[in-house]
């Protein structure tokens, strides 16, 4: 490989491999290449952290570029500037000579400028009889032109990262506001639920937000906070649905009782009731149509053994929403051992594995059927996976499942906080479905 012209520093300043590499790079400028010096300088300011230069060093670079005679940097116009220390100090906002030398060294080390020192270390140019510069000694801005594409790419990436951080911070702020106001609404409206635990979890998430953060730092916190917001909204929506159902039943009952006061329908049990339901009504001589309808709706729960293991029954559960399967498996990786072939690829696989785990934990079929009816089959399988993951912390899995089912029917239990706690406990060691 042929070596081009190499210049070494004057005096005691040492030569380095980095300086040699910058000189070689400066020789790779494409013919006819040119850039606006001020647009390129703004790109350097955007990419400053990636280039490893300080703001004071950029002040010196700005002063150096003012000595370049044209707006566009090109090889045709020359690439050497040769200001004196006194003039450079004035244009660098009065920077002292020692500070000036230190930041010039930073620019050289970062590969943004090159030194081309004269034999005596002075900066000057030799001109011919026509006044054209024949040779010049000072600082070369050739690296700026050689690295223009790289610098512009780094600047574009910095702008994109800053925009992503701004959007992430905005979404996090909105999520924080939503959760705070929704919790306040729930407490003021006396909505049943573990609001103290949810508030504690919310405060824990807030404490984890760093004062100086990148978009990568905030992304997982935004995901967890979004999940908490969804759980809070879910609990409030269940309360709204419950109020609507109660209001509709009250209006229907009021209409039946007042539409025909002399009707004997309210004095006799319905002939369409089953034998057990008729006996229950006969034992209560004051039972009206509403009581008859309530007894009819108490149908036996359909367990998982009577299902094909597919999607949830649309009528099952009090309107609970199931969480993403990937999140469940991240929180409860132990359930994977009970899937067919050691994997779980869909909800059918998870519910089949939950039946096996239910038997292993000693949970009775009736307790699991009640959970499927009260929560929905997906959520019941999720709770079984959570109980398995918590292992020795639960003395009676069957009793614990029945208690959670009762609390769910009252709107006092939420699966989200349980899953989030297990996700944090497992951390990066959790396995995923294949």
CSV table of N, CA and C in Angstrom, one decimal, residues 253-371:
chain,number,residue,atom,x,y,z
A,253,UNK,N,-88.1,-5.4,37.1
A,253,UNK,CA,-88.9,-5.9,38.2
A,253,UNK,C,-90.0,-4.9,38.5
A,254,UNK,N,-89.6,-3.6,38.5
A,254,UNK,CA,-90.6,-2.6,38.8
A,254,UNK,C,-91.8,-2.6,37.8
A,255,UNK,N,-91.4,-2.8,36.5
A,255,UNK,CA,-92.4,-2.9,35.5
A,255,UNK,C,-93.3,-4.1,35.6
A,256,UNK,N,-92.7,-5.3,35.9
A,256,UNK,CA,-93.5,-6.5,36.1
A,256,UNK,C,-94.5,-6.4,37.3
A,257,UNK,N,-94.0,-5.8,38.3
A,257,UNK,CA,-94.9,-5.7,39.5
A,257,UNK,C,-96.0,-4.7,39.3
A,258,UNK,N,-95.8,-3.7,38.5
A,258,UNK,CA,-96.9,-2.6,38.4
A,258,UNK,C,-97.7,-2.8,37.2
A,259,UNK,N,-97.3,-3.6,36.2
A,259,UNK,CA,-98.1,-3.7,34.9
A,259,UNK,C,-99.4,-4.3,35.1
A,260,UNK,N,-99.6,-5.3,36.1
A,260,UNK,CA,-100.9,-6.0,36.3
A,260,UNK,C,-100.9,-6.3,37.8
A,261,UNK,N,-101.4,-5.4,38.6
A,261,UNK,CA,-101.3,-5.7,40.1
A,261,UNK,C,-102.2,-6.9,40.5
A,262,UNK,N,-103.2,-7.3,39.7
A,262,UNK,CA,-104.1,-8.3,40.1
A,262,UNK,C,-103.7,-9.7,39.5
A,263,UNK,N,-102.5,-9.7,38.8
A,263,UNK,CA,-102.1,-11.0,38.2
A,263,UNK,C,-101.7,-12.0,39.3
A,264,UNK,N,-102.1,-13.3,39.0
A,264,UNK,CA,-101.8,-14.4,39.9
A,264,UNK,C,-100.4,-14.9,39.6
A,265,UNK,N,-99.7,-14.3,38.6
A,265,UNK,CA,-98.4,-14.8,38.2
A,265,UNK,C,-97.4,-14.7,39.4
A,266,UNK,N,-97.5,-13.7,40.2
A,266,UNK,CA,-96.6,-13.5,41.3
A,266,UNK,C,-96.9,-14.4,42.5
A,267,UNK,N,-98.1,-15.0,42.5
A,267,UNK,CA,-98.4,-15.8,43.6
A,267,UNK,C,-98.1,-17.3,43.4
A,268,UNK,N,-97.7,-17.7,42.2
A,268,UNK,CA,-97.5,-19.1,41.9
A,268,UNK,C,-96.1,-19.2,41.3
A,269,UNK,N,-95.4,-20.3,41.6
A,269,UNK,CA,-94.1,-20.6,41.0
A,269,UNK,C,-94.3,-20.9,39.5
A,270,UNK,N,-93.2,-20.7,38.7
A,270,UNK,CA,-93.3,-21.0,37.3
A,270,UNK,C,-93.3,-22.5,37.0
A,271,UNK,N,-94.1,-22.9,36.0
A,271,UNK,CA,-94.1,-24.3,35.7
A,271,UNK,C,-92.9,-24.7,34.9
A,272,UNK,N,-92.0,-23.8,34.5
A,272,UNK,CA,-90.8,-24.1,33.7
A,272,UNK,C,-89.6,-24.4,34.5
A,273,UNK,N,-89.7,-24.2,35.8
A,273,UNK,CA,-88.5,-24.5,36.7
A,273,UNK,C,-88.3,-26.0,36.8
A,274,UNK,N,-87.0,-26.3,37.0
A,274,UNK,CA,-86.7,-27.7,37.3
A,274,UNK,C,-87.1,-28.1,38.7
A,275,UNK,N,-87.0,-29.4,38.9
A,275,UNK,CA,-87.5,-30.0,40.2
A,275,UNK,C,-86.9,-29.3,41.4
A,276,UNK,N,-85.5,-29.2,41.3
A,276,UNK,CA,-84.8,-28.6,42.5
A,276,UNK,C,-85.2,-27.2,42.7
A,277,UNK,N,-85.3,-26.4,41.5
A,277,UNK,CA,-85.6,-25.0,41.6
A,277,UNK,C,-87.0,-24.8,42.1
A,278,UNK,N,-88.0,-25.7,41.7
A,278,UNK,CA,-89.4,-25.6,42.2
A,278,UNK,C,-89.5,-25.8,43.7
A,279,UNK,N,-88.6,-26.8,44.1
A,279,UNK,CA,-88.7,-27.0,45.6
A,279,UNK,C,-88.2,-25.8,46.3
A,280,UNK,N,-87.2,-25.2,45.8
A,280,UNK,CA,-86.6,-24.0,46.5
A,280,UNK,C,-87.6,-22.9,46.6
A,281,UNK,N,-88.4,-22.7,45.5
A,281,UNK,CA,-89.4,-21.7,45.5
A,281,UNK,C,-90.6,-22.0,46.4
A,282,UNK,N,-91.0,-23.3,46.4
A,282,UNK,CA,-92.1,-23.7,47.2
A,282,UNK,C,-91.7,-23.5,48.7
A,283,UNK,N,-90.5,-23.7,49.0
A,283,UNK,CA,-90.1,-23.5,50.4
A,283,UNK,C,-90.1,-22.0,50.8
A,284,UNK,N,-90.2,-21.1,49.9
A,284,UNK,CA,-90.2,-19.7,50.2
A,284,UNK,C,-91.5,-19.1,49.6
A,285,UNK,N,-92.6,-19.1,50.4
A,285,UNK,CA,-93.9,-18.7,49.9
A,285,UNK,C,-93.9,-17.2,49.4
A,286,UNK,N,-92.9,-16.4,49.8
A,286,UNK,CA,-92.9,-15.0,49.4
A,286,UNK,C,-92.0,-14.8,48.1
A,287,UNK,N,-91.5,-15.9,47.5
A,287,UNK,CA,-90.6,-15.7,46.3
A,287,UNK,C,-91.4,-15.2,45.2
A,288,UNK,N,-90.9,-14.2,44.5
A,288,UNK,CA,-91.6,-13.6,43.3
A,288,UNK,C,-90.9,-14.0,42.0
A,289,UNK,N,-91.2,-13.4,41.0
A,289,UNK,CA,-90.6,-13.7,39.7
A,289,UNK,C,-89.1,-13.5,39.7
A,290,UNK,N,-88.7,-12.4,40.4
A,290,UNK,CA,-87.2,-12.2,40.4
A,290,UNK,C,-86.5,-13.3,41.0
A,291,UNK,N,-87.0,-13.9,42.1
A,291,UNK,CA,-86.4,-15.0,42.8
A,291,UNK,C,-86.4,-16.2,41.9
A,292,UNK,N,-87.5,-16.4,41.1
A,292,UNK,CA,-87.5,-17.5,40.2
A,292,UNK,C,-86.5,-17.4,39.1
A,293,UNK,N,-86.3,-16.2,38.6
A,293,UNK,CA,-85.3,-16.0,37.6
A,293,UNK,C,-83.9,-16.2,38.1
A,294,UNK,N,-83.7,-15.7,39.3
A,294,UNK,CA,-82.3,-15.9,39.9
A,294,UNK,C,-82.0,-17.4,40.1
A,295,UNK,N,-83.0,-18.2,40.5
A,295,UNK,CA,-82.8,-19.7,40.7
A,295,UNK,C,-82.5,-20.3,39.3
A,296,UNK,N,-83.2,-19.8,38.3
A,296,UNK,CA,-83.0,-20.4,36.9
A,296,UNK,C,-81.6,-20.2,36.5
A,297,UNK,N,-81.1,-19.0,36.8
A,297,UNK,CA,-79.7,-18.6,36.3
A,297,UNK,C,-78.6,-19.3,37.0
A,298,UNK,N,-78.9,-20.0,38.1
A,298,UNK,CA,-77.9,-20.8,38.9
A,298,UNK,C,-77.7,-22.1,38.2
A,299,UNK,N,-77.2,-22.1,37.0
A,299,UNK,CA,-76.9,-23.4,36.3
A,299,UNK,C,-75.6,-23.9,36.8
A,300,UNK,N,-75.4,-25.3,36.7
A,300,UNK,CA,-74.1,-25.9,37.1
A,300,UNK,C,-73.0,-25.3,36.2
A,301,UNK,N,-71.8,-25.1,36.9
A,301,UNK,CA,-70.7,-24.5,36.2
A,301,UNK,C,-70.1,-25.6,35.2
A,302,UNK,N,-69.7,-25.1,34.1
A,302,UNK,CA,-69.1,-26.0,33.1
A,302,UNK,C,-67.6,-26.0,33.3
A,303,UNK,N,-67.0,-27.2,33.6
A,303,UNK,CA,-65.6,-27.2,33.9
A,303,UNK,C,-64.7,-27.4,32.7
A,304,UNK,N,-63.5,-27.4,32.9
A,304,UNK,CA,-62.5,-27.4,31.8
A,304,UNK,C,-62.6,-28.8,31.2
A,305,UNK,N,-62.9,-29.9,32.0
A,305,UNK,CA,-62.9,-31.2,31.4
A,305,UNK,C,-64.0,-31.4,30.4
A,306,UNK,N,-65.1,-30.5,30.4
A,306,UNK,CA,-66.1,-30.6,29.4
A,306,UNK,C,-65.9,-29.7,28.2
A,307,UNK,N,-64.8,-29.0,28.2
A,307,UNK,CA,-64.5,-28.1,27.1
A,307,UNK,C,-63.5,-28.8,26.2
A,308,UNK,N,-63.4,-28.2,25.0
A,308,UNK,CA,-62.4,-28.7,24.0
A,308,UNK,C,-61.1,-28.0,24.3
A,309,UNK,N,-61.1,-27.1,25.3
A,309,UNK,CA,-59.8,-26.4,25.6
A,309,UNK,C,-59.6,-25.2,24.8
A,310,UNK,N,-60.6,-24.7,24.1
A,310,UNK,CA,-60.3,-23.6,23.1
A,310,UNK,C,-60.5,-22.2,23.8
A,311,UNK,N,-61.1,-21.3,23.1
A,311,UNK,CA,-61.3,-19.9,23.6
A,311,UNK,C,-62.3,-19.9,24.7
A,312,UNK,N,-62.3,-18.7,25.4
A,312,UNK,CA,-63.1,-18.6,26.6
A,312,UNK,C,-64.6,-18.5,26.1
A,313,UNK,N,-65.5,-19.0,27.0
A,313,UNK,CA,-66.9,-18.9,26.8
A,313,UNK,C,-67.3,-17.5,27.0
A,314,UNK,N,-68.0,-16.9,26.0
A,314,UNK,CA,-68.3,-15.5,26.0
A,314,UNK,C,-69.2,-15.1,27.2
A,315,UNK,N,-69.9,-16.1,27.8
A,315,UNK,CA,-70.7,-15.8,28.9
A,315,UNK,C,-70.1,-16.0,30.3
A,316,UNK,N,-68.8,-16.5,30.2
A,316,UNK,CA,-68.2,-16.9,31.5
A,316,UNK,C,-67.5,-15.7,32.1
A,317,UNK,N,-67.5,-15.6,33.4
A,317,UNK,CA,-66.7,-14.5,34.1
A,317,UNK,C,-67.5,-13.2,34.1
A,318,UNK,N,-67.1,-12.3,35.0
A,318,UNK,CA,-67.8,-11.0,35.2
A,318,UNK,C,-67.2,-10.0,34.2
A,319,UNK,N,-66.8,-10.3,33.0
A,319,UNK,CA,-66.3,-9.3,32.1
A,319,UNK,C,-64.8,-9.1,32.2
A,320,UNK,N,-64.1,-10.1,32.9
A,320,UNK,CA,-62.6,-9.9,33.0
A,320,UNK,C,-61.9,-10.1,31.7
A,321,UNK,N,-60.9,-9.3,31.5
A,321,UNK,CA,-60.1,-9.4,30.3
A,321,UNK,C,-58.8,-10.2,30.6
A,322,UNK,N,-58.5,-11.1,29.7
A,322,UNK,CA,-57.3,-11.9,29.8
A,322,UNK,C,-56.1,-11.1,29.4
A,323,UNK,N,-55.0,-11.4,29.9
A,323,UNK,CA,-53.7,-10.8,29.6
A,323,UNK,C,-53.0,-11.5,28.5
A,324,UNK,N,-52.1,-10.9,27.8
A,324,UNK,CA,-51.4,-11.6,26.7
A,324,UNK,C,-50.7,-12.8,27.1
A,325,UNK,N,-50.8,-13.9,26.3
A,325,UNK,CA,-50.2,-15.2,26.7
A,325,UNK,C,-48.7,-15.0,27.0
A,326,UNK,N,-48.0,-14.2,26.2
A,326,UNK,CA,-46.6,-14.1,26.4
A,326,UNK,C,-46.2,-13.5,27.7
A,327,UNK,N,-47.1,-12.5,28.2
A,327,UNK,CA,-46.8,-12.0,29.5
A,327,UNK,C,-47.1,-13.0,30.6
A,328,UNK,N,-48.1,-13.8,30.5
A,328,UNK,CA,-48.4,-14.9,31.5
A,328,UNK,C,-47.2,-15.8,31.6
A,329,UNK,N,-46.6,-16.2,30.4
A,329,UNK,CA,-45.5,-17.2,30.4
A,329,UNK,C,-44.3,-16.5,30.9
A,330,UNK,N,-44.1,-15.2,30.7
A,330,UNK,CA,-42.9,-14.5,31.3
A,330,UNK,C,-43.0,-14.5,32.8
A,331,UNK,N,-44.2,-14.3,33.3
A,331,UNK,CA,-44.4,-14.2,34.8
A,331,UNK,C,-44.4,-15.6,35.4
A,332,UNK,N,-44.9,-16.6,34.7
A,332,UNK,CA,-45.0,-18.0,35.3
A,332,UNK,C,-44.3,-19.0,34.4
A,333,UNK,N,-43.0,-19.0,34.3
A,333,UNK,CA,-42.3,-19.9,33.4
A,333,UNK,C,-42.4,-21.4,33.8
A,334,UNK,N,-42.7,-21.6,35.1
A,334,UNK,CA,-42.8,-23.0,35.6
A,334,UNK,C,-43.9,-23.8,34.9
A,335,UNK,N,-44.9,-23.1,34.4
A,335,UNK,CA,-46.1,-23.8,33.8
A,335,UNK,C,-45.6,-24.5,32.5
A,336,UNK,N,-44.5,-24.0,31.9
A,336,UNK,CA,-44.0,-24.6,30.6
A,336,UNK,C,-43.7,-26.0,30.8
A,337,UNK,N,-43.3,-26.5,32.0
A,337,UNK,CA,-42.9,-27.9,32.2
A,337,UNK,C,-44.1,-28.8,32.0
A,338,UNK,N,-45.3,-28.3,32.1
A,338,UNK,CA,-46.5,-29.1,32.1
A,338,UNK,C,-47.2,-29.0,30.8
A,339,UNK,N,-46.6,-28.3,29.8
A,339,UNK,CA,-47.2,-28.2,28.5
A,339,UNK,C,-46.8,-29.5,27.7
A,340,UNK,N,-47.5,-29.7,26.6
A,340,UNK,CA,-47.2,-30.8,25.8
A,340,UNK,C,-45.8,-30.6,25.1
A,341,UNK,N,-44.9,-31.5,25.4
A,341,UNK,CA,-43.5,-31.4,24.9
A,341,UNK,C,-42.7,-30.3,25.6
A,342,UNK,N,-43.2,-29.8,26.7
A,342,UNK,CA,-42.4,-28.8,27.4
A,342,UNK,C,-42.6,-27.4,26.9
A,343,UNK,N,-43.6,-27.2,26.0
A,343,UNK,CA,-43.9,-25.9,25.4
A,343,UNK,C,-45.3,-25.6,25.5
A,344,UNK,N,-45.6,-24.3,25.4
A,344,UNK,CA,-47.0,-23.8,25.4
A,344,UNK,C,-47.1,-22.7,24.3
A,345,UNK,N,-47.8,-23.0,23.3
A,345,UNK,CA,-47.9,-22.1,22.1
A,345,UNK,C,-49.2,-21.3,22.0
A,346,UNK,N,-50.2,-21.7,22.8
A,346,UNK,CA,-51.5,-21.0,22.7
A,346,UNK,C,-52.3,-21.2,23.9
A,347,UNK,N,-53.4,-20.5,24.0
A,347,UNK,CA,-54.3,-20.6,25.2
A,347,UNK,C,-54.8,-22.0,25.5
A,348,UNK,N,-55.0,-22.8,24.4
A,348,UNK,CA,-55.5,-24.2,24.6
A,348,UNK,C,-54.4,-25.0,25.3
A,349,UNK,N,-53.1,-24.8,25.0
A,349,UNK,CA,-52.1,-25.5,25.7
A,349,UNK,C,-52.0,-25.1,27.1
A,350,UNK,N,-52.1,-23.8,27.4
A,350,UNK,CA,-52.0,-23.3,28.8
A,350,UNK,C,-53.2,-23.9,29.6
A,351,UNK,N,-54.4,-23.9,29.1
A,351,UNK,CA,-55.5,-24.4,29.9
A,351,UNK,C,-55.4,-25.9,30.1
A,352,UNK,N,-54.8,-26.7,29.1
A,352,UNK,CA,-54.6,-28.1,29.3
A,352,UNK,C,-53.5,-28.3,30.4
A,353,UNK,N,-52.5,-27.5,30.4
A,353,UNK,CA,-51.4,-27.6,31.4
A,353,UNK,C,-52.0,-27.3,32.8
A,354,UNK,N,-52.9,-26.3,32.8
A,354,UNK,CA,-53.5,-25.9,34.1
A,354,UNK,C,-54.3,-27.0,34.7
A,355,UNK,N,-55.0,-27.8,33.9
A,355,UNK,CA,-55.8,-28.9,34.4
A,355,UNK,C,-54.8,-29.9,35.1
A,356,UNK,N,-53.6,-30.2,34.5
A,356,UNK,CA,-52.7,-31.1,35.1
A,356,UNK,C,-52.1,-30.5,36.4
A,357,UNK,N,-51.8,-29.2,36.4
A,357,UNK,CA,-51.2,-28.6,37.6
A,357,UNK,C,-52.3,-28.5,38.7
A,358,UNK,N,-53.5,-28.3,38.3
A,358,UNK,CA,-54.6,-28.3,39.3
A,358,UNK,C,-54.7,-29.6,40.1
A,359,UNK,N,-54.6,-30.7,39.4
A,359,UNK,CA,-54.6,-32.0,40.0
A,359,UNK,C,-53.4,-32.2,40.9
A,360,UNK,N,-52.2,-31.8,40.4
A,360,UNK,CA,-51.0,-31.9,41.2
A,360,UNK,C,-51.0,-31.1,42.4
A,361,UNK,N,-51.6,-29.9,42.4
A,361,UNK,CA,-51.6,-29.0,43.6
A,361,UNK,C,-52.7,-29.4,44.6
A,362,UNK,N,-53.6,-30.4,44.2
A,362,UNK,CA,-54.6,-30.8,45.1
A,362,UNK,C,-55.8,-29.9,45.1
A,363,UNK,N,-56.0,-29.1,44.0
A,363,UNK,CA,-57.2,-28.3,43.9
A,363,UNK,C,-58.3,-29.2,43.4
A,364,UNK,N,-59.5,-29.1,44.0
A,364,UNK,CA,-60.6,-29.9,43.6
A,364,UNK,C,-61.2,-29.5,42.3
A,365,UNK,N,-61.8,-30.4,41.6
A,365,UNK,CA,-62.4,-30.1,40.3
A,365,UNK,C,-63.5,-29.0,40.5
A,366,UNK,N,-64.3,-29.1,41.6
A,366,UNK,CA,-65.3,-28.1,41.8
A,366,UNK,C,-64.7,-26.7,42.0
A,367,UNK,N,-63.6,-26.6,42.7
A,367,UNK,CA,-63.0,-25.3,42.9
A,367,UNK,C,-62.5,-24.7,41.6
A,368,UNK,N,-62.0,-25.5,40.8
A,368,UNK,CA,-61.5,-25.0,39.5
A,368,UNK,C,-62.6,-24.7,38.6
A,369,UNK,N,-63.7,-25.4,38.6
A,369,UNK,CA,-64.9,-25.1,37.8
A,369,UNK,C,-65.5,-23.8,38.2
A,370,UNK,N,-65.5,-23.5,39.5
A,370,UNK,CA,-66.0,-22.3,40.0
A,370,UNK,C,-65.2,-21.1,39.5
A,371,UNK,N,-63.8,-21.3,39.5
A,371,UNK,CA,-62.9,-20.3,39.1
A,371,UNK,C,-63.1,-20.0,37.6
